[in-house]
Coordinates of C-alpha atoms in Angstrom, one line a residue:
M1 CA -85.3 -4.5 -22.0
A2 CA -83.2 -2.9 -19.2
D3 CA -85.1 -1.0 -16.5
D4 CA -84.6 2.7 -16.6
G5 CA -85.7 3.4 -13.0
S6 CA -89.4 4.3 -11.6
T7 CA -91.0 5.1 -14.9
A8 CA -90.2 1.6 -16.0
A9 CA -91.0 -0.1 -12.7
H10 CA -94.5 1.3 -12.6
G11 CA -95.3 0.2 -15.9
R12 CA -95.2 3.5 -17.7
P13 CA -95.9 4.9 -20.4
W14 CA -98.0 1.8 -21.0
A15 CA -100.1 2.4 -17.8
D16 CA -100.8 6.2 -19.0
L17 CA -102.9 4.8 -21.9
P18 CA -106.5 4.8 -21.8
R19 CA -107.9 1.1 -22.2
E20 CA -110.5 2.0 -24.6
L21 CA -107.8 3.3 -27.2
A22 CA -107.3 -0.5 -28.1
V23 CA -110.8 -0.8 -28.8
H24 CA -110.7 2.2 -31.5
M25 CA -107.5 0.6 -33.0
R26 CA -108.3 -2.7 -33.6
P27 CA -110.8 -2.4 -36.5
H28 CA -107.9 -0.5 -38.3
L29 CA -105.1 -3.0 -37.9
D30 CA -105.3 -4.8 -41.4
E31 CA -105.2 -1.3 -43.1
V32 CA -102.3 -0.3 -41.1
A33 CA -100.2 -3.3 -41.9
D34 CA -100.8 -3.0 -45.6
D35 CA -99.7 0.7 -45.3
M36 CA -96.6 -0.4 -43.3
I37 CA -95.8 -3.2 -45.8
E38 CA -96.1 -1.1 -48.9
E39 CA -93.8 1.7 -47.2
I40 CA -91.3 -0.7 -46.1
R41 CA -90.9 -2.2 -49.6
T42 CA -90.8 1.2 -51.3
R43 CA -88.3 2.5 -48.8
V44 CA -86.0 -0.7 -48.1
R45 CA -84.9 -2.4 -51.2
E46 CA -84.0 -5.7 -49.7
Y47 CA -87.7 -6.2 -48.7
D48 CA -89.0 -5.4 -52.1
R49 CA -89.3 -9.3 -53.1
P50 CA -92.8 -9.4 -55.0
G51 CA -92.1 -12.8 -56.5
D52 CA -90.9 -14.4 -53.2
G53 CA -94.1 -15.6 -51.7
A54 CA -92.5 -17.0 -48.5
Y55 CA -90.5 -13.9 -47.9
S56 CA -93.6 -11.6 -48.3
G57 CA -95.4 -13.9 -46.2
T58 CA -92.7 -13.5 -43.3
L59 CA -92.8 -9.6 -43.7
R60 CA -96.5 -9.7 -43.3
L61 CA -96.5 -12.2 -40.5
A62 CA -94.0 -9.8 -38.6
V63 CA -95.9 -6.7 -39.2
E64 CA -99.2 -8.2 -38.1
R65 CA -97.8 -9.6 -34.8
V66 CA -96.1 -6.4 -33.8
L67 CA -99.3 -4.6 -34.3
H68 CA -101.5 -7.0 -32.7
Y69 CA -99.4 -7.2 -29.5
F70 CA -99.0 -3.5 -29.4
V71 CA -102.7 -3.2 -29.2
D72 CA -103.0 -6.2 -26.8
R73 CA -100.6 -4.4 -24.5
V74 CA -102.6 -1.2 -24.6
A75 CA -105.4 -3.1 -23.4
D76 CA -103.3 -4.8 -20.9
P77 CA -100.2 -3.5 -19.7
G78 CA -99.1 -6.4 -18.3
H79 CA -99.8 -8.4 -21.6
E80 CA -96.7 -11.0 -21.8
A81 CA -94.3 -9.9 -24.5
G82 CA -92.5 -13.5 -24.9
P83 CA -94.2 -14.4 -28.1
V84 CA -93.5 -11.6 -30.2
T85 CA -89.8 -11.1 -28.8
D86 CA -89.1 -14.8 -29.7
F87 CA -90.4 -14.2 -33.0
F88 CA -88.0 -11.4 -33.3
R89 CA -84.9 -13.4 -31.9
A90 CA -86.0 -15.9 -34.7
I91 CA -85.8 -13.3 -37.3
G92 CA -82.3 -12.0 -36.1
R93 CA -80.9 -15.7 -36.3
G94 CA -82.5 -16.0 -39.8
E95 CA -80.8 -13.0 -40.8
A96 CA -77.6 -14.1 -39.5
G97 CA -78.1 -17.5 -41.2
E98 CA -78.5 -15.8 -44.6
G99 CA -75.4 -13.8 -43.9
R100 CA -77.1 -10.5 -43.8
S101 CA -76.6 -7.5 -41.3
L102 CA -79.7 -6.5 -39.1
D103 CA -79.4 -3.0 -40.9
A104 CA -82.2 -3.5 -43.4
M105 CA -84.6 -5.1 -40.7
Q106 CA -83.8 -2.0 -38.4
T107 CA -84.5 0.5 -41.3
A108 CA -87.7 -1.5 -42.0
M109 CA -88.5 -1.3 -38.2
R110 CA -88.2 2.4 -38.4
V111 CA -90.2 3.0 -41.5
G112 CA -92.9 0.8 -40.3
G113 CA -93.0 2.8 -37.0
V114 CA -93.4 6.2 -38.7
V115 CA -96.4 4.8 -40.9
A116 CA -97.7 3.5 -37.7
W117 CA -97.4 6.6 -35.9
R118 CA -98.8 8.7 -38.8
R119 CA -101.9 6.6 -38.7
L120 CA -102.2 6.6 -34.9
A121 CA -102.0 10.6 -34.9
E122 CA -104.7 10.9 -37.7
G123 CA -107.0 8.6 -35.5
A124 CA -106.2 10.6 -32.4
A125 CA -107.4 13.9 -33.7
H126 CA -110.7 12.4 -34.7
L127 CA -111.0 10.7 -31.3
G128 CA -110.0 13.9 -29.4
V129 CA -107.2 12.4 -27.9
S130 CA -105.1 14.7 -25.6
S131 CA -101.6 15.4 -26.3
R132 CA -100.5 14.0 -23.2
T133 CA -102.0 10.5 -24.4
L134 CA -100.5 11.0 -27.8
G135 CA -97.0 11.5 -26.3
A136 CA -97.5 8.6 -24.0
V137 CA -98.4 6.4 -27.4
G138 CA -95.2 7.7 -29.1
E139 CA -93.3 6.8 -25.9
A140 CA -94.7 3.4 -25.9
M141 CA -94.2 2.8 -29.6
M142 CA -90.3 3.7 -29.1
M143 CA -89.8 1.5 -26.2
F144 CA -91.7 -1.2 -28.2
Q145 CA -89.4 -0.8 -31.0
D146 CA -86.4 -0.8 -28.7
E147 CA -87.7 -4.2 -27.3
L148 CA -88.1 -5.9 -30.7
A149 CA -84.5 -4.6 -31.9
A150 CA -82.9 -5.9 -28.9
A151 CA -84.4 -9.3 -29.3
A152 CA -83.6 -9.6 -33.0
A153 CA -79.9 -8.5 -32.0
E154 CA -79.7 -11.3 -29.4
G155 CA -80.9 -13.9 -31.9
Y156 CA -78.5 -12.6 -34.5
A157 CA -75.5 -12.6 -32.1
Q158 CA -76.5 -16.3 -30.8
A159 CA -76.6 -17.4 -34.4
R160 CA -73.4 -15.9 -35.4
A161 CA -71.6 -17.3 -32.5
A162 CA -73.0 -20.9 -33.4
V163 CA -71.6 -20.3 -36.7
A164 CA -68.2 -19.1 -35.7
G165 CA -67.9 -22.0 -33.2
E166 CA -68.9 -24.8 -35.5
M167 CA -66.6 -23.1 -38.1
Q168 CA -63.8 -23.1 -35.8
R169 CA -64.5 -26.6 -34.8
R170 CA -64.1 -27.4 -38.2
R171 CA -60.9 -25.6 -38.7
K172 CA -59.4 -27.5 -35.7
R173 CA -60.2 -30.8 -37.3
L174 CA -58.4 -29.4 -40.5
V175 CA -55.2 -28.5 -38.3
D176 CA -55.4 -32.1 -37.0
L177 CA -55.7 -33.8 -40.2
L178 CA -53.0 -31.6 -41.7
F179 CA -50.7 -32.5 -38.8
A180 CA -51.6 -36.1 -39.1
D181 CA -49.1 -39.0 -39.4
P182 CA -49.1 -40.5 -42.1
S183 CA -50.1 -37.5 -44.3
A184 CA -53.7 -37.2 -45.2
T185 CA -54.4 -37.1 -49.3
L186 CA -55.1 -34.1 -51.1
E187 CA -58.4 -35.2 -51.7
A188 CA -59.4 -35.5 -47.8
I189 CA -57.9 -32.2 -47.2
A190 CA -59.8 -30.5 -49.9
D191 CA -63.2 -32.1 -48.5
L192 CA -62.6 -30.7 -44.8
A193 CA -61.0 -27.6 -46.1
A194 CA -64.4 -26.7 -48.2
A195 CA -66.4 -27.3 -44.9
A196 CA -64.0 -25.1 -43.1
H197 CA -64.3 -22.4 -45.8
W198 CA -60.3 -22.3 -46.2
P199 CA -59.1 -22.5 -50.0
V200 CA -56.5 -25.1 -50.4
P201 CA -53.2 -23.4 -51.1
R202 CA -50.5 -25.1 -53.0
T203 CA -47.9 -24.6 -50.1
V204 CA -47.9 -24.1 -46.4
A205 CA -45.6 -23.3 -43.6
A206 CA -46.6 -24.5 -39.9
V207 CA -46.1 -22.5 -37.0
A208 CA -45.2 -23.4 -33.4
L209 CA -46.2 -20.9 -30.8
G210 CA -44.7 -20.5 -27.1
R211 CA -47.4 -20.6 -24.5
H212 CA -48.6 -17.2 -23.4
G213 CA -49.4 -16.6 -19.6
K214 CA -53.0 -16.8 -18.2
D215 CA -53.4 -13.0 -18.6
A216 CA -51.5 -12.6 -22.1
R217 CA -53.6 -11.2 -24.9
Q218 CA -54.0 -13.9 -27.5
P219 CA -52.9 -12.4 -30.9
A220 CA -55.2 -12.1 -33.8
F221 CA -54.3 -13.8 -37.0
P222 CA -55.7 -13.0 -40.9
P223 CA -58.5 -15.2 -41.7
D224 CA -56.7 -17.3 -44.0
I225 CA -54.4 -18.3 -41.4
L226 CA -55.5 -21.8 -39.5
A227 CA -55.0 -21.5 -35.8
D228 CA -55.3 -24.0 -33.0
L229 CA -54.3 -22.4 -29.7
E230 CA -55.4 -25.2 -27.6
R231 CA -53.0 -27.9 -28.6
R232 CA -50.2 -28.8 -26.5
T233 CA -47.9 -26.9 -28.8
P234 CA -50.2 -23.8 -29.9
S235 CA -50.1 -24.0 -33.8
L236 CA -50.7 -22.0 -36.8
I237 CA -50.8 -22.9 -40.7
I238 CA -49.9 -20.3 -42.9
P239 CA -51.0 -20.7 -46.7
D240 CA -48.6 -19.7 -49.5
P241 CA -46.0 -18.2 -47.2
D242 CA -43.6 -17.3 -49.8
G243 CA -46.0 -15.3 -51.6
P244 CA -45.5 -11.3 -52.2
G245 CA -45.7 -9.5 -49.0
R246 CA -46.7 -12.6 -47.0
A247 CA -43.5 -12.5 -44.9
K248 CA -44.2 -9.1 -43.5
L249 CA -47.7 -9.9 -42.7
V250 CA -46.8 -13.0 -41.0
D251 CA -44.1 -10.9 -39.0
R252 CA -47.0 -8.4 -38.1
A253 CA -49.5 -11.0 -37.0
L254 CA -46.8 -12.7 -34.7
S255 CA -45.3 -9.7 -33.2
G256 CA -44.9 -10.0 -29.4
S257 CA -45.3 -13.8 -29.8
L258 CA -42.6 -16.3 -29.2
A259 CA -43.0 -18.1 -32.5
V260 CA -41.2 -20.3 -34.9
V261 CA -41.9 -20.5 -38.7
G262 CA -41.3 -24.1 -40.2
P263 CA -40.1 -24.6 -43.8
T264 CA -42.3 -24.3 -46.7
V265 CA -43.6 -27.4 -47.7
P266 CA -46.5 -28.9 -50.2
V267 CA -50.0 -28.8 -48.3
T268 CA -49.8 -32.6 -47.8
E269 CA -46.7 -32.2 -46.0
A270 CA -47.7 -29.5 -43.3
A271 CA -46.6 -32.1 -40.4
R272 CA -43.1 -32.3 -41.6
S273 CA -43.0 -28.3 -41.5
F274 CA -44.5 -28.5 -37.8
Q275 CA -42.1 -31.0 -36.8
W276 CA -39.0 -28.9 -37.7
A277 CA -41.0 -25.8 -36.5
R278 CA -41.6 -27.5 -32.9
K279 CA -38.0 -28.9 -32.9
T280 CA -36.7 -25.1 -33.3
L281 CA -38.9 -23.8 -30.7
G282 CA -37.6 -26.4 -28.2
L283 CA -34.0 -24.9 -28.9
V284 CA -35.1 -21.4 -28.8
E285 CA -36.7 -22.1 -25.2
R286 CA -33.5 -23.8 -24.1
G287 CA -31.4 -20.7 -25.2
V288 CA -29.6 -22.7 -28.2
I289 CA -31.1 -20.7 -30.7
E290 CA -31.5 -16.7 -30.1
A291 CA -34.9 -15.6 -30.5
D292 CA -34.8 -12.2 -32.1
G293 CA -38.6 -11.4 -33.4
V294 CA -40.3 -14.4 -35.5
V295 CA -37.7 -17.2 -35.6
R296 CA -37.7 -19.4 -39.0
S297 CA -36.5 -22.9 -39.0
V298 CA -34.8 -22.5 -42.6
E299 CA -32.3 -20.2 -40.9
H300 CA -31.0 -22.8 -38.3
M301 CA -30.9 -25.9 -40.3
S302 CA -27.3 -26.7 -39.3
T303 CA -28.2 -26.2 -35.5
L304 CA -31.2 -28.6 -36.1
I305 CA -29.1 -31.1 -37.8
L306 CA -26.5 -31.0 -35.0
F307 CA -29.3 -31.6 -32.4
Q308 CA -31.3 -34.0 -34.1
D309 CA -29.8 -36.7 -32.1
E310 CA -28.1 -35.3 -28.9
D311 CA -27.2 -38.7 -27.3
L312 CA -25.2 -39.4 -30.6
I313 CA -23.4 -35.8 -30.1
V314 CA -22.5 -36.6 -26.6
S315 CA -21.2 -39.8 -27.8
L316 CA -19.0 -38.6 -30.4
A317 CA -17.9 -35.8 -28.0
R318 CA -16.9 -38.2 -25.6
L319 CA -14.8 -40.1 -28.2
R320 CA -13.2 -36.8 -30.0
L321 CA -12.7 -34.5 -26.8
A322 CA -11.1 -37.4 -24.8
P323 CA -7.8 -35.5 -24.7
L324 CA -9.3 -32.5 -22.8
A325 CA -11.0 -34.7 -20.0
H326 CA -8.1 -34.5 -17.5
L327 CA -7.9 -30.7 -17.6
R328 CA -9.6 -28.0 -15.3
A329 CA -13.0 -26.9 -16.7
G330 CA -11.4 -23.2 -17.3
Q331 CA -8.4 -25.0 -19.4
Q332 CA -11.2 -27.1 -21.2
D333 CA -13.1 -24.1 -22.2
R334 CA -10.1 -21.9 -23.4
L335 CA -8.5 -25.0 -25.3
A336 CA -11.9 -26.1 -27.0
E337 CA -12.9 -22.2 -27.8
T338 CA -9.3 -21.9 -29.4
L339 CA -9.7 -25.2 -31.4
L340 CA -13.0 -24.3 -32.7
A341 CA -11.7 -20.8 -34.0
W342 CA -8.7 -22.5 -35.6
L343 CA -11.0 -24.9 -37.5
Q344 CA -13.1 -22.2 -38.5
S345 CA -10.5 -19.9 -39.7
G346 CA -8.8 -22.3 -42.1
R347 CA -6.3 -22.9 -39.3
N348 CA -4.8 -19.3 -39.4
A349 CA -3.4 -18.3 -36.0
N350 CA -3.7 -14.7 -36.7
E351 CA -7.1 -14.9 -37.5
V352 CA -7.9 -16.8 -34.5
A353 CA -6.2 -14.0 -32.3
M354 CA -8.6 -11.6 -33.9
R355 CA -11.9 -13.9 -33.5
L356 CA -10.8 -14.3 -29.8
H357 CA -9.6 -11.0 -29.1
V358 CA -6.3 -12.4 -27.5
H359 CA -2.6 -11.9 -28.7
P360 CA -1.4 -14.0 -31.4
Q361 CA 1.3 -15.4 -29.0
T362 CA -1.3 -16.6 -26.7
V363 CA -3.0 -18.4 -29.6
R364 CA 0.3 -20.0 -30.6
Y365 CA 0.9 -21.2 -26.9
R366 CA -2.6 -22.7 -26.9
L367 CA -2.3 -24.5 -30.3
R368 CA 1.0 -26.1 -29.0
Q369 CA -0.9 -27.5 -26.0
L370 CA -3.6 -28.7 -28.4
E371 CA -1.0 -30.4 -30.8
E372 CA 0.5 -32.2 -27.8
L373 CA -3.0 -33.2 -26.6
F374 CA -4.4 -34.3 -30.0
G375 CA -1.4 -35.1 -31.9
D376 CA -2.0 -36.5 -35.4
Q377 CA -5.6 -36.1 -34.9
L378 CA -5.3 -32.6 -36.0
L379 CA -3.9 -33.5 -39.4
D380 CA -6.7 -35.9 -40.3
P381 CA -9.6 -34.0 -42.1
D382 CA -12.3 -36.4 -41.3
L383 CA -11.3 -36.0 -37.6
R384 CA -11.1 -32.3 -37.7
F385 CA -14.7 -32.4 -39.3
D386 CA -15.8 -34.5 -36.0
L387 CA -14.2 -32.1 -33.7
E388 CA -15.7 -29.0 -35.4
I389 CA -19.3 -30.6 -34.9
V390 CA -19.0 -31.5 -31.5
L391 CA -17.3 -28.1 -30.6
R392 CA -20.1 -26.2 -32.6
A393 CA -22.7 -28.0 -30.2
R394 CA -20.7 -27.3 -27.3
A395 CA -20.3 -23.5 -28.2
L396 CA -24.2 -23.3 -28.9
L397 CA -25.1 -24.6 -25.5
A398 CA -22.4 -22.8 -23.7
D399 CA -24.6 -19.5 -23.5
G400 CA -28.1 -21.5 -23.2
S401 CA -30.1 -22.5 -20.4
G402 CA -28.6 -26.0 -20.1
G403 CA -27.7 -29.0 -22.2
P404 CA -26.6 -32.7 -22.2
V405 CA -23.3 -33.2 -19.9
L406 CA -20.5 -34.9 -21.3
P407 CA -18.9 -37.6 -18.9
A408 CA -15.2 -38.0 -18.2
A409 CA -13.7 -39.7 -21.5
R410 CA -11.2 -41.6 -19.5
E411 CA -12.0 -43.9 -16.7
A412 CA -8.3 -44.1 -15.6
V413 CA -7.8 -40.4 -14.8
G414 CA -8.7 -40.6 -11.0
D415 CA -11.2 -39.3 -8.7
A416 CA -9.9 -35.8 -9.3
A417 CA -10.7 -35.7 -13.1
E418 CA -12.6 -33.0 -14.6
V419 CA -15.6 -33.6 -17.0
V420 CA -15.8 -32.1 -20.5
T421 CA -19.2 -30.5 -20.7
F422 CA -21.5 -28.8 -23.5
R423 CA -22.0 -26.1 -20.9
R424 CA -19.6 -23.7 -19.4

């Protein structure tokens, strides 16, 4: 119990109680205990268990320990409180283990205190105890109740923390199992999910989170979302992500976080969802994919396909964009932008002009340059498809934070040759 100044420092109110008061109390302790137990069972429904011998025995043991300790401390203000407070810590742990709150126990303590005070007041009248002494007894009782309540609350908190810690460890093991490669069986997932109190859903989506700064507040998630924020890539698993209202719930939970939601998959394929979420997060962090709120991998599948093997894209770009390799960087950018717009607009020069916000005559001039550079390649649909792939990749990286560099396509262009890059 916290020290409240000089009064507590000098042992008051216990020091104000006459020692002989304990002598008068001891013969009546069994009667007082019976009265307290009867009143507690009458007033507190949770303690009315006449058929439960173990519970009744615990209740009597608690009441008797409280009364005997109180009288012992009246007789000796320095009497050690450790055993009785340890006992109430154990009660607090037991209540937490049973999944109950401390409300019933605290109510029982107040009811018992009223009964004890009533009996003490009646006895004090017969003994001629002064009002000052009676006031000190009342103060001592209230302080004692506070000590016991604090001990029970401490035990309760310890037990709850232990349970929460164990449950968190089980949930982290479940995340590891769901992300394992090869995938775990549904039976193995169900066993560990039961231990972690996680109902196994039909489908899930994995979430990859960007790391927060040291002082950043960790987001809070609904209890059915599995979270492991200690992984190299902090991760979540969202059950039934496509259910009614789930998308809005996920967006609220991830508000303010750099978060990528992977595709919805069967629960046994959570690792695949996480793989795509993590790949998408990498592109978001590079600036290839714009992060405007929560990012969903399924909305960027074509970009993910483009960047699945960047070495392959670089090799294809070296081959298909070779006609631009001898040009200055500015010329490369203008012609690459024009060629991509031309391919995307069905090879309509006027639409290209509108896309690029330039005069149609400028577009026609650039297209003539492209025809001279690429020749019959622009007539081949397969080659046009290749060109659109590499030009899309180049455009995505142009505004990002960096990307692979495409070396000069021709070795014979000399020392003054420019390089065609994926970044402007």
